[in-house]
PDB file of C-alpha atoms and ligand atoms in Angstrom:
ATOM      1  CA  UNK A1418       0.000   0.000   0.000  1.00 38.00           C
ATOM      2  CA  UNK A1419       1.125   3.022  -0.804  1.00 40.00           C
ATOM      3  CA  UNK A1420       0.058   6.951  -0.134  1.00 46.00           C
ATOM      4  CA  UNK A1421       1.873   9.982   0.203  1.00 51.00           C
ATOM      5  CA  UNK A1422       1.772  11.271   3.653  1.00 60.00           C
ATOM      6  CA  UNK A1423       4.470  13.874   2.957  1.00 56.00           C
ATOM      7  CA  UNK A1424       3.544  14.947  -0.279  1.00 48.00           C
ATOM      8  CA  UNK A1425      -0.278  16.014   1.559  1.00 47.00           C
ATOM      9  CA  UNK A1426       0.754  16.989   4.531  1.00 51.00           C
ATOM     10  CA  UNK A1427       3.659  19.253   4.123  1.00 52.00           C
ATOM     11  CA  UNK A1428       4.337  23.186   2.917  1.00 47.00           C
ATOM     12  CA  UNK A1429       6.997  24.685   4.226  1.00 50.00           C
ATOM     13  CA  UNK A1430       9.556  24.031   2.028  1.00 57.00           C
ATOM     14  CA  UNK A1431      12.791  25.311   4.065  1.00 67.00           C
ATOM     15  CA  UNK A1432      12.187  23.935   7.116  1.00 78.00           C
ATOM     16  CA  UNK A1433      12.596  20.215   8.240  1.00 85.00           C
ATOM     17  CA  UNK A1434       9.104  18.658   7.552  1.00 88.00           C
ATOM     18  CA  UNK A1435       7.613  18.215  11.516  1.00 92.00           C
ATOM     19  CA  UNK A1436       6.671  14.754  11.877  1.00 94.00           C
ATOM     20  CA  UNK A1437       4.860  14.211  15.360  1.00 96.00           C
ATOM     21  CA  UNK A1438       4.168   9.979  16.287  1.00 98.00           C
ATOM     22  CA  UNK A1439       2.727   8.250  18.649  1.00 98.00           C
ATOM     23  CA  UNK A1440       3.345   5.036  19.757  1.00 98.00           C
ATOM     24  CA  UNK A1441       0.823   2.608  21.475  1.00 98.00           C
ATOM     25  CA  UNK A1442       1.549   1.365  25.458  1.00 97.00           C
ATOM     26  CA  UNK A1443       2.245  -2.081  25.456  1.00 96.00           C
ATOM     27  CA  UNK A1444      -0.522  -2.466  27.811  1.00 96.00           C
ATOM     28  CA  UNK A1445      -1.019  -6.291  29.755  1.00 95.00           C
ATOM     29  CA  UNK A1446      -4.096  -6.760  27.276  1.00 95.00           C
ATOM     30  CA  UNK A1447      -1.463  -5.666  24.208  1.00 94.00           C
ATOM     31  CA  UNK A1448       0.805  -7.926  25.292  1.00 93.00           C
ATOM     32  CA  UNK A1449      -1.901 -11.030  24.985  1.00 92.00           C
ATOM     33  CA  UNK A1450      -3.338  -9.413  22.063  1.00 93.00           C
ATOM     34  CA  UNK A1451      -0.278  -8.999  19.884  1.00 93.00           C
ATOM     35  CA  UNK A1452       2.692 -10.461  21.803  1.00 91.00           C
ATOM     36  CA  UNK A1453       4.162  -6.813  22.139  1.00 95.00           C
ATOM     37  CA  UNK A1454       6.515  -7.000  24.840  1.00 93.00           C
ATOM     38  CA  UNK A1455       7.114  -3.566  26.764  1.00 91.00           C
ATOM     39  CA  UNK A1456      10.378  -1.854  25.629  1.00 94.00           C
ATOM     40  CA  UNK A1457       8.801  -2.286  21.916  1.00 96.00           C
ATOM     41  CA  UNK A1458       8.361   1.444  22.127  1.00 97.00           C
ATOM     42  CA  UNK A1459      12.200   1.874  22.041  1.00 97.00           C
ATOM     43  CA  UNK A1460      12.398  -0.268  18.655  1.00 97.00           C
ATOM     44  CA  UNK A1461       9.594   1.769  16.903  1.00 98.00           C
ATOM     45  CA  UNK A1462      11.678   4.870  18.052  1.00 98.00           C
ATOM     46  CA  UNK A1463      14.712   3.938  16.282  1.00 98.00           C
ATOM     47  CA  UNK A1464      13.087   3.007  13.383  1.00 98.00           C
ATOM     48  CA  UNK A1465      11.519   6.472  13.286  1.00 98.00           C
ATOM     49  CA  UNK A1466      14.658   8.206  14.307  1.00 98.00           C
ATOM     50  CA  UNK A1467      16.278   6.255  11.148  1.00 98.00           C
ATOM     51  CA  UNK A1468      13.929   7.371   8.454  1.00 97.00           C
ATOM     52  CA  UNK A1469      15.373  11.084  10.492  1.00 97.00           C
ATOM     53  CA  UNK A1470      19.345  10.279   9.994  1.00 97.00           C
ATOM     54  CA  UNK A1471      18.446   9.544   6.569  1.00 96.00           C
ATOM     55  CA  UNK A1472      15.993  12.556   5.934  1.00 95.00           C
ATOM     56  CA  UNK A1473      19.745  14.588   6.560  1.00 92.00           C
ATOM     57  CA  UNK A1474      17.823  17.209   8.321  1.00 92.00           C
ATOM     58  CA  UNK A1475      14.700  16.987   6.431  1.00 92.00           C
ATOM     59  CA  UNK A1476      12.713  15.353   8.592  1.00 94.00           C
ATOM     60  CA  UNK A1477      11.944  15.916  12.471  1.00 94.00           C
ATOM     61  CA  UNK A1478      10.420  13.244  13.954  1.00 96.00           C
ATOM     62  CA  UNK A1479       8.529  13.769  17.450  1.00 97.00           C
ATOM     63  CA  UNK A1480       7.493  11.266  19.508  1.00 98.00           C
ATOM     64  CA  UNK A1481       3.844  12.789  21.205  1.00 98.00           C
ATOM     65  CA  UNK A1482       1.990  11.364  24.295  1.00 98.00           C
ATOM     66  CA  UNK A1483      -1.490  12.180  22.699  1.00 98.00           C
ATOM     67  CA  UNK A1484      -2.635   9.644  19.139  1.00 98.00           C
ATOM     68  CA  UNK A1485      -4.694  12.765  18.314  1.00 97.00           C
ATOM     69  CA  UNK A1486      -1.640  15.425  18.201  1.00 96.00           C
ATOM     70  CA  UNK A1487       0.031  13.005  15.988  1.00 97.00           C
ATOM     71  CA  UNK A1488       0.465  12.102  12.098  1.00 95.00           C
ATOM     72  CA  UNK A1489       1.545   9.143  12.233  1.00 97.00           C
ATOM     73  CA  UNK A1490       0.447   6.308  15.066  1.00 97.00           C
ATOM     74  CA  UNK A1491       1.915   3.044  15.375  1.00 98.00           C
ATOM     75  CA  UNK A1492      -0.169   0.277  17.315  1.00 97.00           C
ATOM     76  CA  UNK A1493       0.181  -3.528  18.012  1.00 97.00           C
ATOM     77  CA  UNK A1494      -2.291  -5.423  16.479  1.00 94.00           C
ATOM     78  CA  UNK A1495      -3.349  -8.679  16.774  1.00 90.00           C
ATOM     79  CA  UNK A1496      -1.458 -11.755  16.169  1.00 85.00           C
ATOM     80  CA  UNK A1497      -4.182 -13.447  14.768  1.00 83.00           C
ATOM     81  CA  UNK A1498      -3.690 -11.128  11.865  1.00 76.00           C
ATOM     82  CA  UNK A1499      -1.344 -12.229   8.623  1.00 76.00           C
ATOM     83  CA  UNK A1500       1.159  -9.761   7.906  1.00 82.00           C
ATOM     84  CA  UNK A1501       4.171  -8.261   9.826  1.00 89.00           C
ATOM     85  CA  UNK A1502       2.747  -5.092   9.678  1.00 93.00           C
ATOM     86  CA  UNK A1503       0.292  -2.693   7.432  1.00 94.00           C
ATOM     87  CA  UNK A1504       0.307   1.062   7.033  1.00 95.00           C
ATOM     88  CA  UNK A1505      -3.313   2.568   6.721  1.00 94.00           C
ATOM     89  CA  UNK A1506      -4.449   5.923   5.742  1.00 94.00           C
ATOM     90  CA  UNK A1507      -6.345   7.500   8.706  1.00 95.00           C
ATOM     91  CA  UNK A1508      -7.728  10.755   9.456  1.00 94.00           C
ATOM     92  CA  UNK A1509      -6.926  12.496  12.550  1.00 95.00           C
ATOM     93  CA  UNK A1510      -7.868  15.337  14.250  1.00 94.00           C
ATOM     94  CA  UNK A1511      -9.603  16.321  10.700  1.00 93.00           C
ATOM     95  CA  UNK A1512      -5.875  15.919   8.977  1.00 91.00           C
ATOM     96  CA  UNK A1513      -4.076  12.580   7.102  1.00 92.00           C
ATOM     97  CA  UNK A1514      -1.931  10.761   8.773  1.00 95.00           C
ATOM     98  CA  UNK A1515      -0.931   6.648   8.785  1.00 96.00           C
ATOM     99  CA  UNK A1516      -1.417   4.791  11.342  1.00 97.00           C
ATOM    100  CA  UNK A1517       1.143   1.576  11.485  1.00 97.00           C
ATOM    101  CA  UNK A1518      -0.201  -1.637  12.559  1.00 96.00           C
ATOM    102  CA  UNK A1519       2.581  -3.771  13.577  1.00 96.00           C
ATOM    103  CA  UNK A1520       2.476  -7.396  14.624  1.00 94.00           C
ATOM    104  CA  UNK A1521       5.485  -8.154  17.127  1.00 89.00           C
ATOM    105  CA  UNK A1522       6.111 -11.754  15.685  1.00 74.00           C
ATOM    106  CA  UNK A1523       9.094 -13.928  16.073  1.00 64.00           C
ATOM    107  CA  UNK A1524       7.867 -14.860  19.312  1.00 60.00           C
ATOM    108  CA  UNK A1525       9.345 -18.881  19.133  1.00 66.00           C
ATOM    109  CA  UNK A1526      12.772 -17.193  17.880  1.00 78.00           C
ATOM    110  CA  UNK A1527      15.529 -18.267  19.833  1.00 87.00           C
ATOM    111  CA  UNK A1528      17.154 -15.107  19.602  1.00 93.00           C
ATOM    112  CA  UNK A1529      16.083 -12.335  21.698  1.00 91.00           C
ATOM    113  CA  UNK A1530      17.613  -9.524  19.290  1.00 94.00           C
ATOM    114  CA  UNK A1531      16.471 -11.279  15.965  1.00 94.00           C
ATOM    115  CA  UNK A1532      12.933 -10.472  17.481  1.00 94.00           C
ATOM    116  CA  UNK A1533      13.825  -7.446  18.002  1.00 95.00           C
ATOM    117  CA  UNK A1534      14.841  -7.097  14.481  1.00 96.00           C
ATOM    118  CA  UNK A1535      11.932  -8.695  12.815  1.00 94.00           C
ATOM    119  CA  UNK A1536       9.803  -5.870  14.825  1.00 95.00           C
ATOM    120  CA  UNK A1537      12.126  -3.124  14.036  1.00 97.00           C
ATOM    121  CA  UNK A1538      12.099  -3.455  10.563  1.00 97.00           C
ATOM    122  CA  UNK A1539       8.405  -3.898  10.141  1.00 96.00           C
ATOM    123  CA  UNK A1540       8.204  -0.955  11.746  1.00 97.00           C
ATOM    124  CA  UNK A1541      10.999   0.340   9.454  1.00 98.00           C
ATOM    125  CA  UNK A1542       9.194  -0.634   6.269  1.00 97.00           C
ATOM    126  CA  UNK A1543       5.886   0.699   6.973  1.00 97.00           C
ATOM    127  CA  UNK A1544       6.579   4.113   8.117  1.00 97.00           C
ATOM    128  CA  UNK A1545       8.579   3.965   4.660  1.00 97.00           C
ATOM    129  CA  UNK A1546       5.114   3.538   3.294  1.00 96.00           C
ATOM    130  CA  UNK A1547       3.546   6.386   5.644  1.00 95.00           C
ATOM    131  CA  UNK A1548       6.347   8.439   4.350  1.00 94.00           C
ATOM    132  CA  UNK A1549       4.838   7.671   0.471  1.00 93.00           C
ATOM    133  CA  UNK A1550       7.271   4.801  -0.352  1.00 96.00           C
ATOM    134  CA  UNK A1551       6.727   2.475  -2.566  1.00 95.00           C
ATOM    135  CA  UNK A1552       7.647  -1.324  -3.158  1.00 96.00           C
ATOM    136  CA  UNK A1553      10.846  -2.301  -4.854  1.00 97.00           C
ATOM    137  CA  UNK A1554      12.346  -5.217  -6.307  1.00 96.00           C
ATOM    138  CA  UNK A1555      15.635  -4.852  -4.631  1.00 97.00           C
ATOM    139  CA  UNK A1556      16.290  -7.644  -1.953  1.00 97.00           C
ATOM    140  CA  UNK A1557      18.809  -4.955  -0.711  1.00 97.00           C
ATOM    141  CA  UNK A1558      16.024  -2.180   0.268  1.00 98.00           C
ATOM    142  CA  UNK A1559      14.055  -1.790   3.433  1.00 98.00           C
ATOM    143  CA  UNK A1560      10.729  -1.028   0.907  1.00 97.00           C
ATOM    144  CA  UNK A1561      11.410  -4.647  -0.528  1.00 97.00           C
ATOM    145  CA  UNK A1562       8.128  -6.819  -1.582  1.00 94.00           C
ATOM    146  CA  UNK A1563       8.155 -10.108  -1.227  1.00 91.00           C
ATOM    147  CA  UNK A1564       5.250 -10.420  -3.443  1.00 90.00           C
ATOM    148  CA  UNK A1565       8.722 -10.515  -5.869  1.00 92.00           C
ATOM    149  CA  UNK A1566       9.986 -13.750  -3.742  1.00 91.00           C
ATOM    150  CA  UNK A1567      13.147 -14.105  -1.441  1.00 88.00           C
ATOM    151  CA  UNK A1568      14.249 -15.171   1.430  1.00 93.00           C
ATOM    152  CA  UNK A1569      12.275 -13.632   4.733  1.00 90.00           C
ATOM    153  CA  UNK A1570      14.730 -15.149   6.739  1.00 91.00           C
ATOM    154  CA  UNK A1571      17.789 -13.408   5.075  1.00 95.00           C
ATOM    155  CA  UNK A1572      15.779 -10.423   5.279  1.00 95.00           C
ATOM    156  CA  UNK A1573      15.869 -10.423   8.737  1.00 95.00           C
ATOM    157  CA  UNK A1574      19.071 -12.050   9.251  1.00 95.00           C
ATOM    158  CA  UNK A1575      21.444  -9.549   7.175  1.00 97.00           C
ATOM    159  CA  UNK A1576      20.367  -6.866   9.856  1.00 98.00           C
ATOM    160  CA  UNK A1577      20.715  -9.172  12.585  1.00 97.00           C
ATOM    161  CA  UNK A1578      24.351  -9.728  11.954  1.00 97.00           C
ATOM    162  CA  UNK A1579      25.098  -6.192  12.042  1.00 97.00           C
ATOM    163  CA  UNK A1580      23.807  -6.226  15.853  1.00 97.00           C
ATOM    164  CA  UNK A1581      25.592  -6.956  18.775  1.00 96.00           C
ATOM    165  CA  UNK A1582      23.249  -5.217  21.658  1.00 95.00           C
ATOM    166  CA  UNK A1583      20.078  -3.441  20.959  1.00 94.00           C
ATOM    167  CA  UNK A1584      21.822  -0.309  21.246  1.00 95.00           C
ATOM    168  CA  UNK A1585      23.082  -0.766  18.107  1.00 97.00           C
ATOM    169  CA  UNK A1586      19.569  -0.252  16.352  1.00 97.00           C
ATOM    170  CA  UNK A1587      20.545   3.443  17.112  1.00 96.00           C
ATOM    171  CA  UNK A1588      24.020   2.794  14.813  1.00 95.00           C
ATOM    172  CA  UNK A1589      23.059   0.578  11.870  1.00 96.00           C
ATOM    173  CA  UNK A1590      21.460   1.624   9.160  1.00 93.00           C
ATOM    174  CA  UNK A1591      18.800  -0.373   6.881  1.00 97.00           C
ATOM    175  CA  UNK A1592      17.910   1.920   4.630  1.00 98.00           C
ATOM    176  CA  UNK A1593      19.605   1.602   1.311  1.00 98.00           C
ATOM    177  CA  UNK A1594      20.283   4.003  -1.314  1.00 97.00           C
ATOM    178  CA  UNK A1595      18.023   3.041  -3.547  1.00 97.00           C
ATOM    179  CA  UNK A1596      15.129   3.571  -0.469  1.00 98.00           C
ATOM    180  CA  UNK A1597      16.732   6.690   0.467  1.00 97.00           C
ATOM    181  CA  UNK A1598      16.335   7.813  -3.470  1.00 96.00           C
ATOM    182  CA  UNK A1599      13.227   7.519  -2.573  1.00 96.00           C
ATOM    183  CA  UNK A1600      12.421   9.725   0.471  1.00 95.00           C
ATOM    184  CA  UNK A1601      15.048  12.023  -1.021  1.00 93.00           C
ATOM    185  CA  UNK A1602      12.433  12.775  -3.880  1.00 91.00           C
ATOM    186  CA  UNK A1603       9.722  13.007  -1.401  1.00 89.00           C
ATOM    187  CA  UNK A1604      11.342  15.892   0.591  1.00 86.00           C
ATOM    188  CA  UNK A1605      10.955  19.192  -0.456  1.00 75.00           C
TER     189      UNK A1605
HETATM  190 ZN1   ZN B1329       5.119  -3.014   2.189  1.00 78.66          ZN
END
């Protein structure tokens, strides 16, 4: 799915574009409802924060306390569902925004930071989307489909490697330069 969040929402073409988020509790009933775990926040965060680095002062991401107050919202949703994660159009407060829905899978994985990973970059990829970016057919980029095949575990995995403690979400990048190609043409 694709829209273009930016290209509606933004006018002020000298200044970083503001981009205010919100980011669902993990809540007790979350937690049995999606199989968030708490500290999630802090992965949906970076993954913001690295659309930001790559926006090279573009882009100013804001994390907000209030859904309403922000453009784009990023929830937990069920793990019933079949997809890592969507990215719907949503009005709020009267404006267009995206709101993420991200399934925290990867549950059974033996590796604590490989979950982490499989949630960060879901989150990763569909912001991308709530940014206006589209699919690729690059294995390489974060905006990869896998409606073109590939291997989901690789996916995952090729981050992974670059990890050795969850701090280093902050430090790696998965954004590639054909993805950044295309926020850069996004941005005024
Ligand atoms: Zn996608």
């Amino acid at each position: 799915m694709t829209f273009w969040l930016l290209a509606v929402s933004f006018a002020l073409a000298n200044e970083p574009q503001d981009l205010p988020y919100y980011i669902a509790p993990c809540t007790k009933q979350a937690m049995l409802d999606s199989g968030c775990f708490e500290g999630d926040d802090q992965l949906a965060v970076y993954a913001l924060e690295a659309w930001q680095r790559a926006a090279n002062g573009k882009l100013k991401v804001r994390r907000v306390e209030d859904p309403l107050s922000a453009r784009m919202q990023v929830i937990w949703a069920s793990k019933f569902g079949g997809q890592y994660g969507e990215a719907e159009p949503v009005m709020i407060s009267g404006k267009p925004g995206v709101r993420l829905a991200i399934r925290p899978v990867g549950r059974n994985v033996d590796d604590p930071l490989l979950r982490d990973v499989m949630v960060y970059l879901t989150v990763l990829h569909e912001a991308g989307h709530g940014l206006g970016l589209r699919h690729t057919r690059n294995f390489a980029d974060i905006m990869y489909s896998f409606q073109y095949g590939g291997d989901l575990a690789e996916y995952f995995q090729r981050y992974r490697r670059k990890l050795k403690t969850r701090a280093d979400f902050a430090q790696q990048s998965a954004i590639t330069e054909g993805d950044l190609r295309q926020l850069t043409a996004l941005l005024p």
